[in-house]
Short mmCIF file of C-alpha atoms and ligand atoms in Angstrom, two decimals:
data_model
loop_
_atom_site.label_atom_id
_atom_site.label_comp_id
_atom_site.label_asym_id
_atom_site.label_seq_id
_atom_site.Cartn_x
_atom_site.Cartn_y
_atom_site.Cartn_z
CA MET A 988 -1.72 -4.51 12.01
CA ASN A 989 0.99 -2.21 10.59
CA ILE A 990 2.40 -2.99 7.16
CA LEU A 991 5.42 -1.25 5.74
CA VAL A 992 5.32 -0.76 1.97
CA VAL A 993 8.69 -0.32 0.29
CA ASN A 994 9.40 0.76 -3.27
CA ALA A 995 13.14 0.63 -3.91
CA GLY A 996 14.45 2.23 -7.09
CA SER A 997 18.04 2.46 -8.26
CA SER A 998 18.68 5.76 -6.45
CA SER A 999 15.62 6.15 -4.24
CA LEU A 1000 13.62 4.30 -1.62
CA LYS A 1001 10.00 5.23 -0.99
CA TYR A 1002 8.04 3.90 1.95
CA GLN A 1003 4.68 4.08 3.68
CA LEU A 1004 3.66 2.56 6.96
CA ILE A 1005 -0.02 1.64 6.74
CA GLU A 1006 -2.27 0.80 9.68
CA MET A 1007 -4.53 -1.86 8.22
CA ASN A 1008 -7.63 -1.57 10.46
CA ASN A 1009 -8.32 1.90 9.07
CA GLU A 1010 -6.15 1.48 5.96
CA LYS A 1011 -4.47 4.73 6.91
CA ALA A 1012 -0.89 5.79 6.15
CA LEU A 1013 0.77 6.59 9.50
CA ALA A 1014 4.01 7.76 7.92
CA LYS A 1015 5.57 8.10 4.51
CA GLY A 1016 8.88 9.15 3.08
CA THR A 1017 11.47 9.02 0.34
CA CYS A 1018 15.22 8.59 0.53
CA GLU A 1019 16.46 10.52 -2.48
CA ARG A 1020 19.72 10.38 -4.43
CA ILE A 1021 21.05 7.23 -2.76
CA GLY A 1022 24.73 6.76 -3.63
CA GLN A 1023 25.22 10.40 -4.65
CA LEU A 1024 27.17 13.10 -2.82
CA ILE A 1025 24.16 14.89 -1.39
CA SER A 1026 21.27 12.73 -0.31
CA GLN A 1027 18.32 13.11 2.01
CA LEU A 1028 15.23 11.59 3.56
CA LYS A 1029 12.04 13.63 3.10
CA ALA A 1030 9.22 12.32 5.20
CA THR A 1031 6.05 12.87 7.15
CA GLY A 1032 5.51 11.20 10.49
CA LYS A 1033 3.51 11.67 13.70
CA ASP A 1034 0.48 13.97 13.28
CA GLY A 1035 1.43 14.50 9.63
CA LYS A 1036 4.53 16.51 10.58
CA SER A 1037 7.02 16.87 7.71
CA PHE A 1038 10.76 16.64 8.23
CA VAL A 1039 13.96 16.30 6.22
CA VAL A 1040 17.09 14.44 7.23
CA GLU A 1041 20.08 15.55 5.18
CA LYS A 1042 22.74 12.91 5.41
CA PRO A 1043 24.93 10.85 3.09
CA ILE A 1044 23.02 7.72 2.03
CA PRO A 1045 25.73 5.65 0.33
CA ASP A 1046 23.56 2.58 -0.22
CA HIS A 1047 20.15 0.99 0.34
CA ASN A 1048 21.17 -0.51 3.71
CA VAL A 1049 21.73 3.00 5.04
CA ALA A 1050 18.44 4.12 3.47
CA VAL A 1051 16.59 1.31 5.26
CA GLN A 1052 18.28 2.25 8.55
CA LEU A 1053 17.23 5.90 8.08
CA MET A 1054 13.67 4.85 7.30
CA LEU A 1055 13.47 2.67 10.42
CA GLU A 1056 15.00 5.41 12.59
CA ALA A 1057 12.40 7.84 11.25
CA LEU A 1058 9.59 5.40 12.02
CA VAL A 1059 10.64 5.03 15.69
CA HIS A 1060 11.97 8.60 16.13
CA GLU A 1061 11.11 10.24 19.46
CA GLU A 1062 9.54 13.30 17.88
CA TYR A 1063 8.36 12.18 14.43
CA GLY A 1064 8.07 8.44 14.95
CA VAL A 1065 4.77 6.59 14.67
CA VAL A 1066 5.75 3.32 16.40
CA LYS A 1067 7.81 2.67 19.53
CA ASP A 1068 9.68 -0.32 18.19
CA ILE A 1069 10.19 -1.86 14.77
CA ASN A 1070 8.58 -5.03 16.15
CA GLU A 1071 5.30 -3.13 15.76
CA ILE A 1072 5.74 -3.56 12.00
CA GLN A 1073 4.11 -6.92 11.29
CA ALA A 1074 5.09 -7.30 7.63
CA VAL A 1075 6.77 -5.59 4.71
CA GLY A 1076 5.33 -5.45 1.19
CA HIS A 1077 7.83 -4.77 -1.58
CA ARG A 1078 6.99 -3.42 -4.99
CA VAL A 1079 8.74 -5.56 -7.59
CA VAL A 1080 8.43 -4.32 -11.15
CA HIS A 1081 8.59 -7.58 -13.11
CA SER A 1082 7.43 -11.13 -12.45
CA ALA A 1083 7.91 -12.44 -16.03
CA GLU A 1084 5.67 -15.52 -16.36
CA ASP A 1085 6.82 -16.93 -13.03
CA PHE A 1086 4.25 -15.36 -10.71
CA ASN A 1087 0.67 -14.44 -11.52
CA SER A 1088 0.02 -12.99 -8.07
CA SER A 1089 1.88 -11.63 -5.07
CA VAL A 1090 4.09 -14.04 -3.08
CA LEU A 1091 5.83 -14.27 0.27
CA ILE A 1092 9.54 -13.78 -0.26
CA ASP A 1093 11.92 -16.66 0.37
CA ASP A 1094 15.27 -17.61 -1.16
CA GLU A 1095 13.62 -19.32 -4.12
CA VAL A 1096 11.52 -16.23 -4.92
CA LEU A 1097 14.61 -14.05 -4.73
CA GLU A 1098 16.45 -16.39 -7.08
CA ILE A 1099 13.62 -16.19 -9.62
CA CYS A 1100 13.61 -12.39 -9.35
CA ARG A 1101 17.36 -12.39 -10.02
CA LYS A 1102 16.81 -14.57 -13.07
CA ASN A 1103 14.23 -12.07 -14.33
CA SER A 1104 16.47 -9.04 -13.86
CA ASP A 1105 17.36 -8.96 -17.57
CA LEU A 1106 13.71 -8.14 -18.37
CA ALA A 1107 13.79 -4.91 -16.32
CA PRO A 1108 17.48 -4.20 -15.70
CA LEU A 1109 16.89 -0.70 -14.34
CA HIS A 1110 14.28 -1.79 -11.81
CA VAL A 1111 14.40 -5.40 -10.62
CA PRO A 1112 18.02 -5.35 -9.35
CA ALA A 1113 17.14 -2.23 -7.30
CA ASN A 1114 13.99 -3.94 -5.99
CA ILE A 1115 16.11 -6.92 -4.90
CA ILE A 1116 18.66 -4.67 -3.16
CA GLY A 1117 15.77 -3.07 -1.25
CA ILE A 1118 14.42 -6.45 -0.19
CA LEU A 1119 17.83 -7.67 0.99
CA ALA A 1120 18.44 -4.46 2.96
CA CYS A 1121 15.06 -4.81 4.71
CA LYS A 1122 15.67 -8.52 5.41
CA GLU A 1123 18.96 -7.65 7.03
CA ALA A 1124 17.39 -5.00 9.25
CA MET A 1125 14.23 -7.01 10.03
CA PRO A 1126 15.25 -10.68 9.71
CA ASN A 1127 12.14 -12.06 11.41
CA THR A 1128 9.51 -9.94 9.68
CA PRO A 1129 7.57 -11.64 6.86
CA MET A 1130 7.96 -9.93 3.49
CA ALA A 1131 5.92 -10.10 0.31
CA ALA A 1132 6.67 -9.23 -3.30
CA VAL A 1133 3.87 -7.46 -5.17
CA PHE A 1134 4.51 -7.34 -8.90
CA ASP A 1135 3.57 -4.55 -11.34
CA THR A 1136 3.04 -7.12 -14.07
CA ALA A 1137 1.01 -9.74 -12.16
CA PHE A 1138 -2.45 -8.25 -12.76
CA HIS A 1139 -1.80 -8.57 -16.51
CA SER A 1140 -1.01 -12.30 -16.33
CA THR A 1141 -4.60 -12.98 -17.46
CA ILE A 1142 -4.05 -11.36 -20.89
CA PRO A 1143 -4.66 -14.07 -23.52
CA PRO A 1144 -1.83 -15.17 -25.85
CA TYR A 1145 -3.40 -13.58 -28.94
CA ALA A 1146 -3.08 -10.22 -27.17
CA TYR A 1147 0.39 -10.68 -25.69
CA ILE A 1148 2.27 -12.40 -28.52
CA TYR A 1149 4.15 -10.05 -30.87
CA ALA A 1150 4.21 -11.11 -34.51
CA LEU A 1151 7.91 -11.94 -34.38
CA PRO A 1152 9.28 -15.45 -34.97
CA TYR A 1153 7.85 -17.59 -32.14
CA GLN A 1154 11.40 -18.32 -31.00
CA ALA A 1155 11.62 -14.71 -29.73
CA TYR A 1156 8.92 -15.58 -27.20
CA GLU A 1157 10.13 -19.07 -26.35
CA GLU A 1158 13.82 -18.36 -26.07
CA TRP A 1159 14.04 -14.68 -25.14
CA ARG A 1160 10.64 -14.32 -23.41
CA ILE A 1161 9.73 -11.36 -25.62
CA ARG A 1162 5.98 -10.66 -25.26
CA LYS A 1163 3.66 -8.00 -23.89
CA TYR A 1164 3.83 -7.99 -20.09
CA GLY A 1165 2.20 -4.69 -19.15
CA PHE A 1166 2.89 -2.54 -16.08
CA HIS A 1167 1.04 -0.38 -13.50
CA GLY A 1168 -0.87 -3.58 -12.63
CA THR A 1169 -1.47 -2.65 -8.98
CA SER A 1170 -3.03 0.66 -10.01
CA HIS A 1171 -5.26 -0.81 -12.74
CA LYS A 1172 -6.38 -3.52 -10.32
CA TYR A 1173 -7.11 -1.07 -7.53
CA VAL A 1174 -9.12 1.46 -9.54
CA SER A 1175 -11.13 -1.21 -11.36
CA GLN A 1176 -12.08 -2.80 -8.04
CA GLU A 1177 -12.92 0.59 -6.51
CA ALA A 1178 -15.09 1.39 -9.55
CA ALA A 1179 -17.12 -1.80 -9.10
CA LYS A 1180 -17.40 -1.15 -5.36
CA TYR A 1181 -18.61 2.42 -5.94
CA LEU A 1182 -21.31 1.26 -8.35
CA ASN A 1183 -22.24 -1.59 -6.01
CA LYS A 1184 -21.79 -4.10 -8.80
CA ASP A 1185 -19.95 -7.39 -9.08
CA ILE A 1186 -16.73 -6.75 -10.99
CA LYS A 1187 -17.32 -10.13 -12.70
CA ASP A 1188 -20.18 -8.50 -14.64
CA LEU A 1189 -18.32 -5.38 -15.77
CA LYS A 1190 -16.27 -4.15 -18.71
CA ILE A 1191 -13.95 -1.43 -17.48
CA ILE A 1192 -11.29 0.66 -19.24
CA THR A 1193 -8.78 2.10 -16.78
CA CYS A 1194 -6.61 5.04 -17.87
CA HIS A 1195 -3.56 5.46 -15.60
CA LEU A 1196 -2.14 8.77 -16.80
CA GLY A 1197 0.98 9.89 -14.94
CA ASN A 1198 4.57 10.49 -15.98
CA GLY A 1199 4.29 6.96 -17.26
CA SER A 1200 0.88 6.26 -18.75
CA SER A 1201 -0.98 3.08 -19.60
CA ILE A 1202 -4.51 1.96 -20.32
CA THR A 1203 -6.05 -1.42 -19.56
CA ALA A 1204 -9.14 -3.37 -20.63
CA VAL A 1205 -10.53 -5.11 -17.53
CA LYS A 1206 -13.23 -7.65 -18.37
CA ASN A 1207 -14.98 -9.52 -15.55
CA GLY A 1208 -12.29 -8.33 -13.13
CA LYS A 1209 -9.38 -9.53 -15.27
CA SER A 1210 -6.90 -7.62 -17.39
CA VAL A 1211 -7.46 -8.74 -21.00
CA ASP A 1212 -5.20 -6.20 -22.70
CA THR A 1213 -2.97 -3.29 -21.75
CA SER A 1214 -1.05 -0.66 -23.66
CA MET A 1215 2.46 -1.04 -22.21
CA GLY A 1216 4.33 -3.99 -23.61
CA PHE A 1217 7.62 -5.81 -23.20
CA THR A 1218 8.78 -2.58 -21.55
CA PRO A 1219 6.91 0.55 -20.46
CA LEU A 1220 7.88 2.25 -23.75
CA GLU A 1221 4.98 0.85 -25.77
CA GLY A 1222 1.49 2.28 -25.97
CA LEU A 1223 0.34 5.75 -24.97
CA VAL A 1224 2.32 8.94 -25.48
CA MET A 1225 3.90 9.83 -22.11
CA GLY A 1226 5.77 12.69 -20.47
CA THR A 1227 9.05 11.79 -22.18
CA ARG A 1228 8.36 8.40 -23.82
CA CYS A 1229 7.17 8.09 -27.40
CA GLY A 1230 4.80 5.13 -26.96
CA ASP A 1231 3.84 3.32 -30.18
CA ILE A 1232 6.05 4.09 -33.16
CA ASP A 1233 7.14 2.25 -36.28
CA PRO A 1234 10.20 0.20 -35.13
CA ALA A 1235 11.96 1.04 -38.42
CA VAL A 1236 12.34 4.62 -37.12
CA ILE A 1237 15.10 3.34 -34.81
CA GLU A 1238 17.36 2.24 -37.67
CA PHE A 1239 16.62 5.46 -39.56
CA ILE A 1240 17.59 7.66 -36.58
CA MET A 1241 20.75 5.65 -35.95
CA GLU A 1242 21.84 6.02 -39.56
CA LYS A 1243 21.20 9.77 -39.48
CA THR A 1244 23.04 10.37 -36.22
CA ASN A 1245 25.58 7.58 -35.74
CA TRP A 1246 24.19 7.23 -32.22
CA THR A 1247 24.65 4.02 -30.29
CA ILE A 1248 21.57 1.94 -29.52
CA SER A 1249 21.55 3.22 -25.94
CA GLN A 1250 21.67 6.87 -27.10
CA THR A 1251 18.80 6.13 -29.44
CA MET A 1252 16.76 4.41 -26.71
CA ASP A 1253 17.46 7.37 -24.45
CA TYR A 1254 16.00 9.61 -27.16
CA LEU A 1255 12.82 7.52 -27.27
CA ASN A 1256 12.51 7.12 -23.49
CA LYS A 1257 13.65 10.46 -22.13
CA LYS A 1258 13.43 13.10 -24.85
CA SER A 1259 10.24 12.19 -26.64
CA GLY A 1260 6.57 12.18 -25.59
CA VAL A 1261 4.85 15.49 -24.85
CA LEU A 1262 8.25 16.97 -23.94
CA GLY A 1263 9.65 16.08 -27.35
CA ILE A 1264 6.67 17.34 -29.34
CA SER A 1265 6.09 20.55 -27.38
CA GLY A 1266 9.66 21.47 -26.49
CA VAL A 1267 8.05 22.90 -23.34
CA SER A 1268 7.97 20.26 -20.61
CA SER A 1269 7.04 16.71 -19.70
CA ASP A 1270 4.97 18.10 -16.84
CA PHE A 1271 1.32 18.66 -17.67
CA ARG A 1272 1.08 21.72 -15.44
CA ASP A 1273 3.60 23.51 -17.68
CA LEU A 1274 2.14 22.02 -20.83
CA ILE A 1275 -1.43 23.15 -20.09
CA LYS A 1276 -0.19 26.62 -19.12
CA ALA A 1277 1.58 26.87 -22.49
CA VAL A 1278 -1.59 25.70 -24.27
CA TYR A 1279 -3.61 28.49 -22.60
CA GLU A 1280 -0.89 30.94 -23.64
CA GLY A 1281 -1.42 29.90 -27.26
CA ASN A 1282 1.71 27.79 -27.75
CA LYS A 1283 0.93 25.77 -30.90
CA ARG A 1284 3.35 22.92 -30.28
CA ALA A 1285 2.09 22.48 -26.73
CA GLU A 1286 -1.43 22.30 -28.23
CA LEU A 1287 -0.23 19.69 -30.72
CA ALA A 1288 1.44 17.63 -27.97
CA LEU A 1289 -1.79 17.68 -25.95
CA ASP A 1290 -3.78 16.64 -29.03
CA VAL A 1291 -1.40 13.77 -29.86
CA PHE A 1292 -1.50 12.60 -26.23
CA CYS A 1293 -5.32 12.63 -26.07
CA TYR A 1294 -5.84 11.18 -29.55
CA ARG A 1295 -3.73 8.14 -28.65
CA ILE A 1296 -5.80 7.51 -25.52
CA LYS A 1297 -9.03 7.83 -27.51
CA LYS A 1298 -7.76 5.28 -30.06
CA TYR A 1299 -7.02 2.81 -27.30
CA ILE A 1300 -10.43 3.35 -25.70
CA GLY A 1301 -12.03 2.52 -29.05
CA ALA A 1302 -9.82 -0.54 -29.43
CA TYR A 1303 -10.57 -1.81 -25.93
CA ALA A 1304 -14.31 -1.25 -26.30
CA ALA A 1305 -14.03 -3.45 -29.42
CA VAL A 1306 -11.94 -6.06 -27.59
CA MET A 1307 -14.52 -6.34 -24.77
CA ASN A 1308 -17.60 -5.92 -26.99
CA GLY A 1309 -18.54 -2.77 -25.10
CA VAL A 1310 -17.60 -0.75 -22.07
CA ASP A 1311 -19.50 -0.01 -18.84
CA ILE A 1312 -16.99 2.23 -17.05
CA ILE A 1313 -14.05 4.42 -18.03
CA VAL A 1314 -11.76 5.32 -15.13
CA PHE A 1315 -9.23 8.15 -15.03
CA THR A 1316 -6.45 7.99 -12.49
CA ALA A 1317 -2.87 9.10 -11.58
CA GLY A 1318 -1.44 12.65 -11.74
CA ILE A 1319 -2.79 13.67 -15.14
CA GLY A 1320 -5.92 11.51 -15.05
CA GLU A 1321 -6.91 12.97 -11.68
CA HIS A 1322 -5.92 16.60 -12.18
CA ASN A 1323 -6.34 17.46 -15.85
CA PRO A 1324 -9.90 18.25 -16.95
CA GLU A 1325 -8.55 19.34 -20.36
CA VAL A 1326 -7.23 15.83 -20.99
CA ARG A 1327 -10.44 14.12 -19.87
CA GLU A 1328 -12.53 16.47 -22.02
CA ARG A 1329 -10.43 15.98 -25.17
CA VAL A 1330 -10.18 12.22 -24.74
CA LEU A 1331 -13.93 11.76 -24.32
CA LYS A 1332 -15.04 14.25 -26.97
CA GLY A 1333 -16.59 12.44 -29.92
CA LEU A 1334 -17.09 9.17 -28.08
CA ASP A 1335 -20.85 9.69 -27.86
CA TYR A 1336 -21.32 6.73 -30.21
CA LEU A 1337 -20.43 4.62 -27.15
CA GLY A 1338 -23.37 6.18 -25.28
CA LEU A 1339 -20.99 8.25 -23.23
CA GLU A 1340 -21.75 11.71 -21.87
CA LEU A 1341 -19.34 13.76 -19.75
CA ASN A 1342 -20.58 16.18 -17.10
CA ASN A 1343 -18.10 18.82 -18.21
CA GLU A 1344 -19.06 21.39 -15.60
CA LEU A 1345 -18.21 18.95 -12.84
CA ASN A 1346 -15.16 17.83 -14.86
CA TYR A 1347 -13.69 21.32 -14.35
CA ASN A 1348 -14.74 21.54 -10.68
CA VAL A 1349 -13.51 18.34 -9.12
CA GLU A 1350 -12.62 18.21 -5.44
CA ARG A 1351 -9.04 16.95 -5.10
CA GLY A 1352 -8.37 13.43 -3.95
CA LYS A 1353 -11.97 12.21 -4.11
CA LEU A 1354 -13.66 9.54 -6.18
CA THR A 1355 -15.91 11.57 -8.50
CA ASP A 1356 -18.60 10.40 -10.88
CA LEU A 1357 -18.19 12.56 -14.00
CA SER A 1358 -20.95 10.91 -16.03
CA GLY A 1359 -23.71 13.07 -17.43
CA PRO A 1360 -27.32 12.19 -16.50
CA ASN A 1361 -27.92 10.23 -19.73
CA SER A 1362 -24.54 8.56 -19.99
CA LYS A 1363 -24.73 4.81 -20.64
CA VAL A 1364 -21.06 4.54 -19.73
CA LYS A 1365 -19.95 5.61 -16.26
CA ILE A 1366 -17.01 8.02 -16.26
CA LEU A 1367 -15.17 7.88 -12.95
CA LEU A 1368 -12.21 9.76 -11.55
CA ILE A 1369 -10.62 7.51 -8.94
CA PRO A 1370 -7.44 8.52 -7.06
CA THR A 1371 -5.07 5.58 -7.26
CA ASN A 1372 -3.37 4.07 -4.22
CA GLU A 1373 -0.72 1.57 -5.23
CA GLU A 1374 0.75 1.43 -1.71
CA LEU A 1375 -2.59 0.36 -0.26
CA VAL A 1376 -2.88 -2.49 -2.79
CA ILE A 1377 0.62 -3.67 -1.86
CA ALA A 1378 -0.29 -3.53 1.85
CA ARG A 1379 -3.59 -5.39 1.30
CA GLU A 1380 -1.92 -8.12 -0.74
CA THR A 1381 0.81 -8.49 1.88
CA GLN A 1382 -1.77 -8.73 4.67
CA ALA A 1383 -3.74 -11.39 2.76
CA LEU A 1384 -0.58 -13.45 2.22
CA ILE A 1385 0.50 -13.43 5.85
CA LYS A 1386 -3.06 -14.20 7.03
CA ASN A 1387 -3.24 -17.25 4.79
CA ASN A 1388 0.13 -18.53 5.85
P1 ADP B 1472 4.33 9.16 -11.72
O1 ADP B 1472 3.79 8.54 -10.46
O2 ADP B 1472 4.19 8.32 -12.95
O3 ADP B 1472 5.69 9.78 -11.58
P2 ADP B 1472 2.15 11.05 -11.40
O4 ADP B 1472 1.01 10.09 -11.32
O5 ADP B 1472 2.55 11.77 -10.16
O6 ADP B 1472 3.41 10.39 -12.08
O7 ADP B 1472 1.77 12.13 -12.53
C1 ADP B 1472 2.62 13.17 -12.88
C2 ADP B 1472 1.91 14.06 -13.90
O8 ADP B 1472 0.68 14.52 -13.31
C3 ADP B 1472 2.69 15.30 -14.28
O9 ADP B 1472 2.59 15.52 -15.67
C4 ADP B 1472 1.98 16.40 -13.52
O10 ADP B 1472 2.03 17.60 -14.19
C5 ADP B 1472 0.57 15.90 -13.47
N1 ADP B 1472 -0.09 16.54 -12.33
C6 ADP B 1472 0.07 16.24 -11.05
N2 ADP B 1472 -0.65 17.10 -10.27
C7 ADP B 1472 -1.27 17.95 -11.10
C8 ADP B 1472 -2.16 19.07 -10.95
N3 ADP B 1472 -2.55 19.47 -9.75
N4 ADP B 1472 -2.59 19.71 -12.06
C9 ADP B 1472 -2.20 19.30 -13.27
N5 ADP B 1472 -1.37 18.26 -13.50
C10 ADP B 1472 -0.91 17.59 -12.44
#
């Protein structure tokens, strides 16, 4: 069975076609800068060959057409006909409290997604446009929505309610929702599988550290707390996002600058984080280089980033009454030994011991056990695969239907 996974953003559309018997990606690609003057499809297809199609992509319908043409292309294509695509799984960023798992898409589901657009106005409308464009091109192909927030629907009220007047939750639906759910779910399940243990008996802390970063406490296979909140701005320090701050800072900045609220939010979302502290970059490759060159503010940014993660690990170990496994994943989690070393340093009270030699000599793209021989807590590096989770969930839904 071939499942197409689609992740539609406001100006991009990413896809992967996954063959489910071997869970292997046959083709992948990204339509970039949709709606802008110069746009393109960058993709890999048959035999892993890369190609670029430079062409105006005025809207998502054209992007979907380009994607389908690439998939059946004479030279690069991986299927003969789009009928060989049995289902499409769409990433949808927000499910609010309406869905606690993935669903097959029908008109009612689309209507609920529209209703929830105000909770993620940059993402959900784009997700819906992507779904509609695919439905138009493949009207008879079943489609599923896989939500970033759904894995966190098991978080208990005492962890998701903010201490605002209760009306803010009831009327405006303000609460912690959490994001990166597919990734946290995938790596926690892979961790249990690797250790040959039932996830129902495990306390796992999953650190998804990418451009956006979040950390989740997974107890008995369920998310019980996560660092992102009502939006992805809360929690860890990120590439350009500030994470946790005193909300009174917002008023103070606005008074100092006369900025509008959207300028101020832009400052917190796009100019802060390790970029803001270091003044160097949001990209950890540049940041680490600057640290090795002796740049003090880059060093400080790295310290602030790692300290915040350590605080959350301590908090989540307390929340779960212990921890059996700590997982590192996503761009930074997988490729930055400096981050893993600094985060885990001084956590020996948890019974945790890092094999630091291996930490600095990891083979790319492989699940690696970084625990020292006497470590009571397993430290695992697990490459994430959000597309595969979306494809698996889509397959399960169409099988049960
Ligand atoms: P997202 O999916 O949230 O956009 P990623 O998971 O791709 O982000 O993570 C991006 C971050 O990972 C960047 O800060 C980047 O520098 C870092 N990263 C990716 N690859 C490497 C690498 N080989 N070495 C060091 N850092 C890396």
